[in-house]
Backbone as a chain_set.jsonl record, in Angstrom:
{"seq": "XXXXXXXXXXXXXXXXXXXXXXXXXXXXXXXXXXXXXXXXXXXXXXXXXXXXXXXXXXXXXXXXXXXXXXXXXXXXXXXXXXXXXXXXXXXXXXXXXXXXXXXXXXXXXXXXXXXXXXXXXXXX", "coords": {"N": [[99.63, 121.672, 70.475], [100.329, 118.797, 68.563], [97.763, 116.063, 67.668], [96.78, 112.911, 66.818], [94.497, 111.086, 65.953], [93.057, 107.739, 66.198], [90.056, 105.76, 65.216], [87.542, 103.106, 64.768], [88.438, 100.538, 65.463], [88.078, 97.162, 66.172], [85.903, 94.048, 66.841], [86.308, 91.696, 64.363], [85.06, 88.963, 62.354], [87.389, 86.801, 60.552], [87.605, 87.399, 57.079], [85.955, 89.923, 56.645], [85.638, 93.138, 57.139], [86.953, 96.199, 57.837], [86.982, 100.122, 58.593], [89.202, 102.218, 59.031], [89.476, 105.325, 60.685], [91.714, 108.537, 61.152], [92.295, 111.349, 62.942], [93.167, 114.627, 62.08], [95.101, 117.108, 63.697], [96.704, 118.458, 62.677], [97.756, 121.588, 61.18], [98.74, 122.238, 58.533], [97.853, 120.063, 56.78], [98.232, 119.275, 54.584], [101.343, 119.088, 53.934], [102.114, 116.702, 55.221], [102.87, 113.368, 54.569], [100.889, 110.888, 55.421], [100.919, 107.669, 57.567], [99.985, 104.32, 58.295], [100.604, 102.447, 60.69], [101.154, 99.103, 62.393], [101.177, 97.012, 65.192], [101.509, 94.06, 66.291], [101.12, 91.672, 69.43], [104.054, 91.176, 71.074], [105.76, 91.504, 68.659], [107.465, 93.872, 66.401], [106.95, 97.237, 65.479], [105.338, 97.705, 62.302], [105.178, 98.952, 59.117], [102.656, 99.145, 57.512], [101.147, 101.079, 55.596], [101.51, 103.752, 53.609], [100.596, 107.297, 52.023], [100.746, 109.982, 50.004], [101.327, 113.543, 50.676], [100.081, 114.874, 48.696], [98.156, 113.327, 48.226], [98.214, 111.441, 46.039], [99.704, 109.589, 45.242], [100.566, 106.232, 46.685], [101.839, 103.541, 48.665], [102.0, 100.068, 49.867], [102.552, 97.759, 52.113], [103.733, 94.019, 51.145], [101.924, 92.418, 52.671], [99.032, 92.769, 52.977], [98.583, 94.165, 50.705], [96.772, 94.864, 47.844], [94.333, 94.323, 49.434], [94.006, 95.984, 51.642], [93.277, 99.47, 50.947], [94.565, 102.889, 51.033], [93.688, 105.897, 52.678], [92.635, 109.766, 51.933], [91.652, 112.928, 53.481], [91.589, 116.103, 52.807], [90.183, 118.338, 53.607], [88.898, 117.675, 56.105], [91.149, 116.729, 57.52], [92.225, 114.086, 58.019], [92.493, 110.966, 57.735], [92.399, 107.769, 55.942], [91.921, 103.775, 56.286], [90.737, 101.739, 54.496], [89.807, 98.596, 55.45], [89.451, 95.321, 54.038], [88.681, 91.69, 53.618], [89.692, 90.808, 56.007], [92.33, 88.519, 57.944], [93.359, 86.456, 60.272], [95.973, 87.13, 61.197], [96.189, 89.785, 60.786], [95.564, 90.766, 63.299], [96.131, 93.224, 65.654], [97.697, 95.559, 66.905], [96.255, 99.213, 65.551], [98.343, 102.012, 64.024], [98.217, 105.509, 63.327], [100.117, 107.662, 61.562], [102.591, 110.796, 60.982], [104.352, 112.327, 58.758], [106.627, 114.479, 57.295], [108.129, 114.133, 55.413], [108.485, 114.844, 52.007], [108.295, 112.432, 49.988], [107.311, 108.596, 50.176], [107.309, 107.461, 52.988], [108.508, 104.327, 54.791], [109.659, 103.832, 57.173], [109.364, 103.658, 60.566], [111.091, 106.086, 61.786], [110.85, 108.04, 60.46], [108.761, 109.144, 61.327], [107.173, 112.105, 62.386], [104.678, 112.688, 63.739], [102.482, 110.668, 65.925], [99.765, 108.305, 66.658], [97.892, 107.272, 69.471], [97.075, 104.519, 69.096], [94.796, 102.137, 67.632], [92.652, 99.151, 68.044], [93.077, 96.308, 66.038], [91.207, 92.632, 66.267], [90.861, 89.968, 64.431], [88.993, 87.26, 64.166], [89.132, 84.152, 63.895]], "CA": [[100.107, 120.296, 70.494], [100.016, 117.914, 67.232], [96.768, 114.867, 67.856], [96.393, 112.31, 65.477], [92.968, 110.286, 66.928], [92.406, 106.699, 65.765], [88.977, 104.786, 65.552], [87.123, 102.297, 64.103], [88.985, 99.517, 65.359], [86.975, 96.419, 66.926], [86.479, 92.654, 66.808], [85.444, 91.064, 63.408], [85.261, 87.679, 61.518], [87.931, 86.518, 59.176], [86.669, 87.655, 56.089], [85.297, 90.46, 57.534], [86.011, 94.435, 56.935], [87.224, 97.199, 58.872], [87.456, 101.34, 58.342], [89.823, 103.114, 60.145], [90.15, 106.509, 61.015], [92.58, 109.045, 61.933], [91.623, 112.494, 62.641], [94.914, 115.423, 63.474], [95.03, 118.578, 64.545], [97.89, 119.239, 61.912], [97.415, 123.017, 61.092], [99.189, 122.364, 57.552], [97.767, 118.748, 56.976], [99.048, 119.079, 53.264], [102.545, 119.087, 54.165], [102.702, 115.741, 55.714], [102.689, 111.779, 54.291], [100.177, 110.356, 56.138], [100.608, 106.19, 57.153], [99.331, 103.314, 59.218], [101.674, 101.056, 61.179], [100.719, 98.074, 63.27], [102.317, 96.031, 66.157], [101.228, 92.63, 67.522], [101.757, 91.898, 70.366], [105.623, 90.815, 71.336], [105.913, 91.98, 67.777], [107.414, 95.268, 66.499], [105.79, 98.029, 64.774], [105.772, 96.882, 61.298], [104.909, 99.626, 57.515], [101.102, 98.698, 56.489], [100.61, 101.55, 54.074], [101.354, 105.475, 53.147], [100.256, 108.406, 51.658], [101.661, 110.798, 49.799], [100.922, 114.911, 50.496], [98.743, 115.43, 47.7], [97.409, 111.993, 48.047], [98.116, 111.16, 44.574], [100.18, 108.109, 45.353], [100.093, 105.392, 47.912], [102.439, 102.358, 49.071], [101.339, 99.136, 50.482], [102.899, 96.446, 52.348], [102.736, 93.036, 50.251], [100.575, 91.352, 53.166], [98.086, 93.94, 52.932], [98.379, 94.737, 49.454], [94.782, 94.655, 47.169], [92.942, 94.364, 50.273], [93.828, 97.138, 52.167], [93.612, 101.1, 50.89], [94.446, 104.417, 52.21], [93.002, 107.344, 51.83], [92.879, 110.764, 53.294], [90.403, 113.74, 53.214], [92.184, 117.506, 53.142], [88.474, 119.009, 53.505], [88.841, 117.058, 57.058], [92.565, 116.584, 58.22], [91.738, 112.903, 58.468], [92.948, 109.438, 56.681], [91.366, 105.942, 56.438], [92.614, 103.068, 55.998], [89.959, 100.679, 54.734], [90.478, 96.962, 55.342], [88.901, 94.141, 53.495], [89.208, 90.419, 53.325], [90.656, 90.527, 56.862], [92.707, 87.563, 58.146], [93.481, 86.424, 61.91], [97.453, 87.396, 60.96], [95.907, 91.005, 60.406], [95.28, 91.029, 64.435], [97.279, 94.185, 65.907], [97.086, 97.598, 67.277], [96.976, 100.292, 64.308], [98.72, 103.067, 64.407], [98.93, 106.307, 62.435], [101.054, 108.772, 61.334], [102.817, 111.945, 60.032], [105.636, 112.514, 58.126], [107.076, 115.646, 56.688], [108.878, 113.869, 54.243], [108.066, 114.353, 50.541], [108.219, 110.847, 49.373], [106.304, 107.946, 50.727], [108.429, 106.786, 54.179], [108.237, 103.612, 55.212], [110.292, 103.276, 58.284], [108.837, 104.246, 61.327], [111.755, 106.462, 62.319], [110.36, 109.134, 59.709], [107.526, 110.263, 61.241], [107.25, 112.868, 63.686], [103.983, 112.317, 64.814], [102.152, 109.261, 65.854], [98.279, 108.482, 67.333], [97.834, 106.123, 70.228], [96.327, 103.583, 68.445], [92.966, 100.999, 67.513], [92.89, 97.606, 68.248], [92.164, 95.218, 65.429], [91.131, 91.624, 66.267], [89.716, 89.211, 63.883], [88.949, 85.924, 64.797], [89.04, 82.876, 62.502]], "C": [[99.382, 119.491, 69.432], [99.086, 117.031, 68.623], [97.098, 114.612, 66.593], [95.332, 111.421, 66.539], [92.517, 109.16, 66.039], [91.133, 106.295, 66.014], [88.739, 103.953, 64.401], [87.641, 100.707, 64.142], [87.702, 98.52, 66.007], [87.146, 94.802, 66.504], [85.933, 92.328, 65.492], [86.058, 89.689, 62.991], [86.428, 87.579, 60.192], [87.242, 86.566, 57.752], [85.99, 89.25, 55.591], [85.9, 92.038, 56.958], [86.214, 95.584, 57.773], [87.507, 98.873, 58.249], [88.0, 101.827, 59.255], [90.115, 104.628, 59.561], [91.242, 107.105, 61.821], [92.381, 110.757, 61.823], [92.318, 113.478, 63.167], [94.379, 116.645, 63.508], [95.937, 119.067, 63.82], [97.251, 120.278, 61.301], [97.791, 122.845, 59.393], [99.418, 120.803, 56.961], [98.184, 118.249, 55.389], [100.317, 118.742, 53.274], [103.201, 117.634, 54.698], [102.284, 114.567, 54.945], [102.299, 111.413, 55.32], [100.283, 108.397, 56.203], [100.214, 105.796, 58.175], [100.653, 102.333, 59.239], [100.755, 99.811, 61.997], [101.29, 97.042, 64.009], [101.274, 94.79, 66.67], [102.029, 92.421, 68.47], [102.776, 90.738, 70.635], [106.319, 91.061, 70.016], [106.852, 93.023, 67.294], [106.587, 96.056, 65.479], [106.118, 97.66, 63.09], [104.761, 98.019, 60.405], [103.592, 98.745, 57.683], [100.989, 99.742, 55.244], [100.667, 103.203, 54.229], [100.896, 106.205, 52.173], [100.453, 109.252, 50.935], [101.011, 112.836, 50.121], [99.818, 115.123, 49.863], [97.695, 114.523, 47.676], [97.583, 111.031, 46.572], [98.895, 109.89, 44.268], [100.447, 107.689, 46.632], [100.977, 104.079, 47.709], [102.055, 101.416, 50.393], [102.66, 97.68, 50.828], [102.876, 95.315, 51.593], [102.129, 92.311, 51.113], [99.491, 92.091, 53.381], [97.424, 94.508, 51.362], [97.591, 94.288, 48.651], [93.723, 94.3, 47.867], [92.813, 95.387, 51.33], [93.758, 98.726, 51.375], [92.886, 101.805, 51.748], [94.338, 105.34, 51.662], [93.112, 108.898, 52.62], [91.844, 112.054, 52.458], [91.027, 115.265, 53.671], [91.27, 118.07, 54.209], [88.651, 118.654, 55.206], [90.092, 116.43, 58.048], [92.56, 115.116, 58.287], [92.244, 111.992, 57.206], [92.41, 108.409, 57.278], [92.583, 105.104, 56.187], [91.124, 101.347, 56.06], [90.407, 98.905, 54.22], [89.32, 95.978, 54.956], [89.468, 92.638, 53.403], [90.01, 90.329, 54.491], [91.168, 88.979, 57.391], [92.898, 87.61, 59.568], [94.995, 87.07, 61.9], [97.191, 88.966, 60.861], [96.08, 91.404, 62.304], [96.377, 91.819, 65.094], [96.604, 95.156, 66.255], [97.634, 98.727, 65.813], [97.337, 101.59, 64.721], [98.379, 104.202, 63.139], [99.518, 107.402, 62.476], [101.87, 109.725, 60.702], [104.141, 111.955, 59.631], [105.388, 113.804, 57.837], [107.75, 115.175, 55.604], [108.042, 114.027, 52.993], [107.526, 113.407, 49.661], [106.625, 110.062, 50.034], [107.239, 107.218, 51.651], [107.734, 105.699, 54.671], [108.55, 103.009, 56.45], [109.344, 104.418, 59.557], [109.727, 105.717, 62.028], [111.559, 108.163, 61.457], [109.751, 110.052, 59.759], [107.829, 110.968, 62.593], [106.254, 112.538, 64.712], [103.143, 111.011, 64.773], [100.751, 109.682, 66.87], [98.391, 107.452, 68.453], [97.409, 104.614, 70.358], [95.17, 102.76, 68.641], [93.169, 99.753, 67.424], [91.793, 96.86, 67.209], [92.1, 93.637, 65.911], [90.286, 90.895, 65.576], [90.158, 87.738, 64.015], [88.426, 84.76, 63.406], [87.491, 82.24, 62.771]], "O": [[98.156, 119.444, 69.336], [99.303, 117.085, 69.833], [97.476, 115.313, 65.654], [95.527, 111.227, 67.739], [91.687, 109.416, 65.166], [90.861, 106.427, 67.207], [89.386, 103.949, 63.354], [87.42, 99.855, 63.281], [86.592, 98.975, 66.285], [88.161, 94.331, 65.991], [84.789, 92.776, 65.421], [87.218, 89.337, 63.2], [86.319, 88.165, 59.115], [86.381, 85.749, 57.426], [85.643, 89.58, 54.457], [86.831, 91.874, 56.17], [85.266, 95.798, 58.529], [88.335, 98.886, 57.338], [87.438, 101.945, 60.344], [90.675, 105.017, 58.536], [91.71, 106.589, 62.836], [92.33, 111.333, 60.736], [92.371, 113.589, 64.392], [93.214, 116.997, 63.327], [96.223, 120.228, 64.114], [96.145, 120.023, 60.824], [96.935, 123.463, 58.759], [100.512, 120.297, 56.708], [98.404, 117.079, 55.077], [100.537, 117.877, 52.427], [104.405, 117.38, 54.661], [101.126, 114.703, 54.548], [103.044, 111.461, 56.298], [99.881, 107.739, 55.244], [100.002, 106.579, 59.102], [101.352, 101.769, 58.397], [99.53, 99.927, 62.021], [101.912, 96.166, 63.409], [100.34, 94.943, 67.457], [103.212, 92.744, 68.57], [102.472, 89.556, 70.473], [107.534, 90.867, 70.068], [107.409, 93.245, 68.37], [105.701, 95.567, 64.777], [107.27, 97.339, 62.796], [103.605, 98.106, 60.817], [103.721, 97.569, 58.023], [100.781, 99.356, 54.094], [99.869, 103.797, 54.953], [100.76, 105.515, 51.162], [100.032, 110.042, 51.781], [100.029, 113.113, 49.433], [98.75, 115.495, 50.348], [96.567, 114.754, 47.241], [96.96, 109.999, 46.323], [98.761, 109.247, 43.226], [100.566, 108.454, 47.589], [100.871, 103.517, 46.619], [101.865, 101.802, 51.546], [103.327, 96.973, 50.072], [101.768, 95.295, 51.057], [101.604, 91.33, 50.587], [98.974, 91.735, 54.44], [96.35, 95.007, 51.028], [97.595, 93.057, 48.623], [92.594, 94.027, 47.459], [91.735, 95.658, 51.86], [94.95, 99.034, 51.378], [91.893, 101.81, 52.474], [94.687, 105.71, 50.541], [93.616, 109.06, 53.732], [91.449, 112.089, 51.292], [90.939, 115.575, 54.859], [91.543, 118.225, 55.399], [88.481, 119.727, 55.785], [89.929, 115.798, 59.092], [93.44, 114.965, 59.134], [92.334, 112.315, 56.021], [92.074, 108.122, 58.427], [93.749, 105.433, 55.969], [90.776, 100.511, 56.893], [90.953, 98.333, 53.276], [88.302, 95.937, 55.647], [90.653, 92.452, 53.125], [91.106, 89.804, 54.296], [90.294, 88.128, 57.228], [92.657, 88.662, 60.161], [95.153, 87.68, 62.957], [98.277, 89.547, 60.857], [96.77, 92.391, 62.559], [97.492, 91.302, 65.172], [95.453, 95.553, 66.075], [98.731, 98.949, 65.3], [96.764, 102.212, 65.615], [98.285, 103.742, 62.001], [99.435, 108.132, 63.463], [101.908, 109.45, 59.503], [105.008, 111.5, 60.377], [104.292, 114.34, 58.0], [107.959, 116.019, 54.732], [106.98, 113.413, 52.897], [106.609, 113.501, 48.845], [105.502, 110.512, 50.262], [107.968, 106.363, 51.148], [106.554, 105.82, 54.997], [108.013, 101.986, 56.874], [108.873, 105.545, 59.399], [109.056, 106.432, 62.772], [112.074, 109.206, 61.86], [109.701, 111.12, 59.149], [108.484, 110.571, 63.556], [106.437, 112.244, 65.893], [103.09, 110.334, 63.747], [100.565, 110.7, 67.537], [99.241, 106.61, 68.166], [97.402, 103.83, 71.307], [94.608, 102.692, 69.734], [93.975, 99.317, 66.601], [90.568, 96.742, 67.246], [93.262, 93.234, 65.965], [89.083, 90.95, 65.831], [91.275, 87.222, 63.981], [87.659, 84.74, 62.443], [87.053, 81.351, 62.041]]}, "num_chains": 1, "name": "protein.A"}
C-alpha cells in the first residue's frame, strides 16, 4: 500500500517560514510528478506547486510564486516544499501528491495518490 507522510506543518508569524515534508513509500518514486495542494477551510483543494519526474522543472501557483519552492530528493523518496515570506491567506491544510503523469498536472483529479495532510497556520 502507496504512503505519502506529511510534516513540518505548525503555527508561525506572518513573515515567517515553513519546510514541508513528504515522505512515500512509492517503490518507483521516479515515475511520478510529485505536488502540494492546500484547502482552507470551507474552501476547496486548490494547485500550490509541482514537480516534474526528473525534477528538472517545477510549476507554481501565482500566490505562492517566488516565495514558495519545491523540491524532491530521489536518494530519499521524499519532496519539500519550502515556504517563505508566509502570509495569514497562506493558512490551510497541505497536502501532497503523486502523479504518473509526465508533464506537470495541476488539477487535483491527476493524481493517484494523496497524503493526509499538515496544517499550516500563520497568524498576522
Amino acid at each position: 500500500q502507496v504512503q505519502l507522510v506529511e510534516s513540518g506543518g505548525g503555527l508561525v508569524q506572518a513573515g515567517g517560514s515553513l519546510r514541508l515534508s513528504c515522505a512515500t513509500s512509492l517503490r518507483t518514486f521516479g515515475n511520478y510528478a510529485m505536488g502540494w495542494f492546500r484547502q482552507a477551510p470551507g474552501k476547496g483543494r486548490e494547485f500550490v506547486a509541482v514537480i516534474s519526474r526528473s525534477g528538472s522543472s517545477n510549476n507554481y501557483a501565482d500566490y505562492v510564486k517566488g516565495r514558495f519552492t519545491i523540491s524532491r530528493d530521489a536518494a530519499k523518496n521524499t519532496e519539500y516544499l519550502q515556504m517563505n515570506s508566509l502570509k495569514p491567506e497562506d493558512t490551510a491544510a497541505y497536502y501532497c501528491a503523486a502523479s504518473r503523469s509526465g508533464g506537470l498536472p495541476i488539477s487535483p483529479r491527476e493524481y493517484e495518490y494523496w497524503g493526509q495532510g499538515t496544517q499550516v497556520t500563520v497568524s498576522s
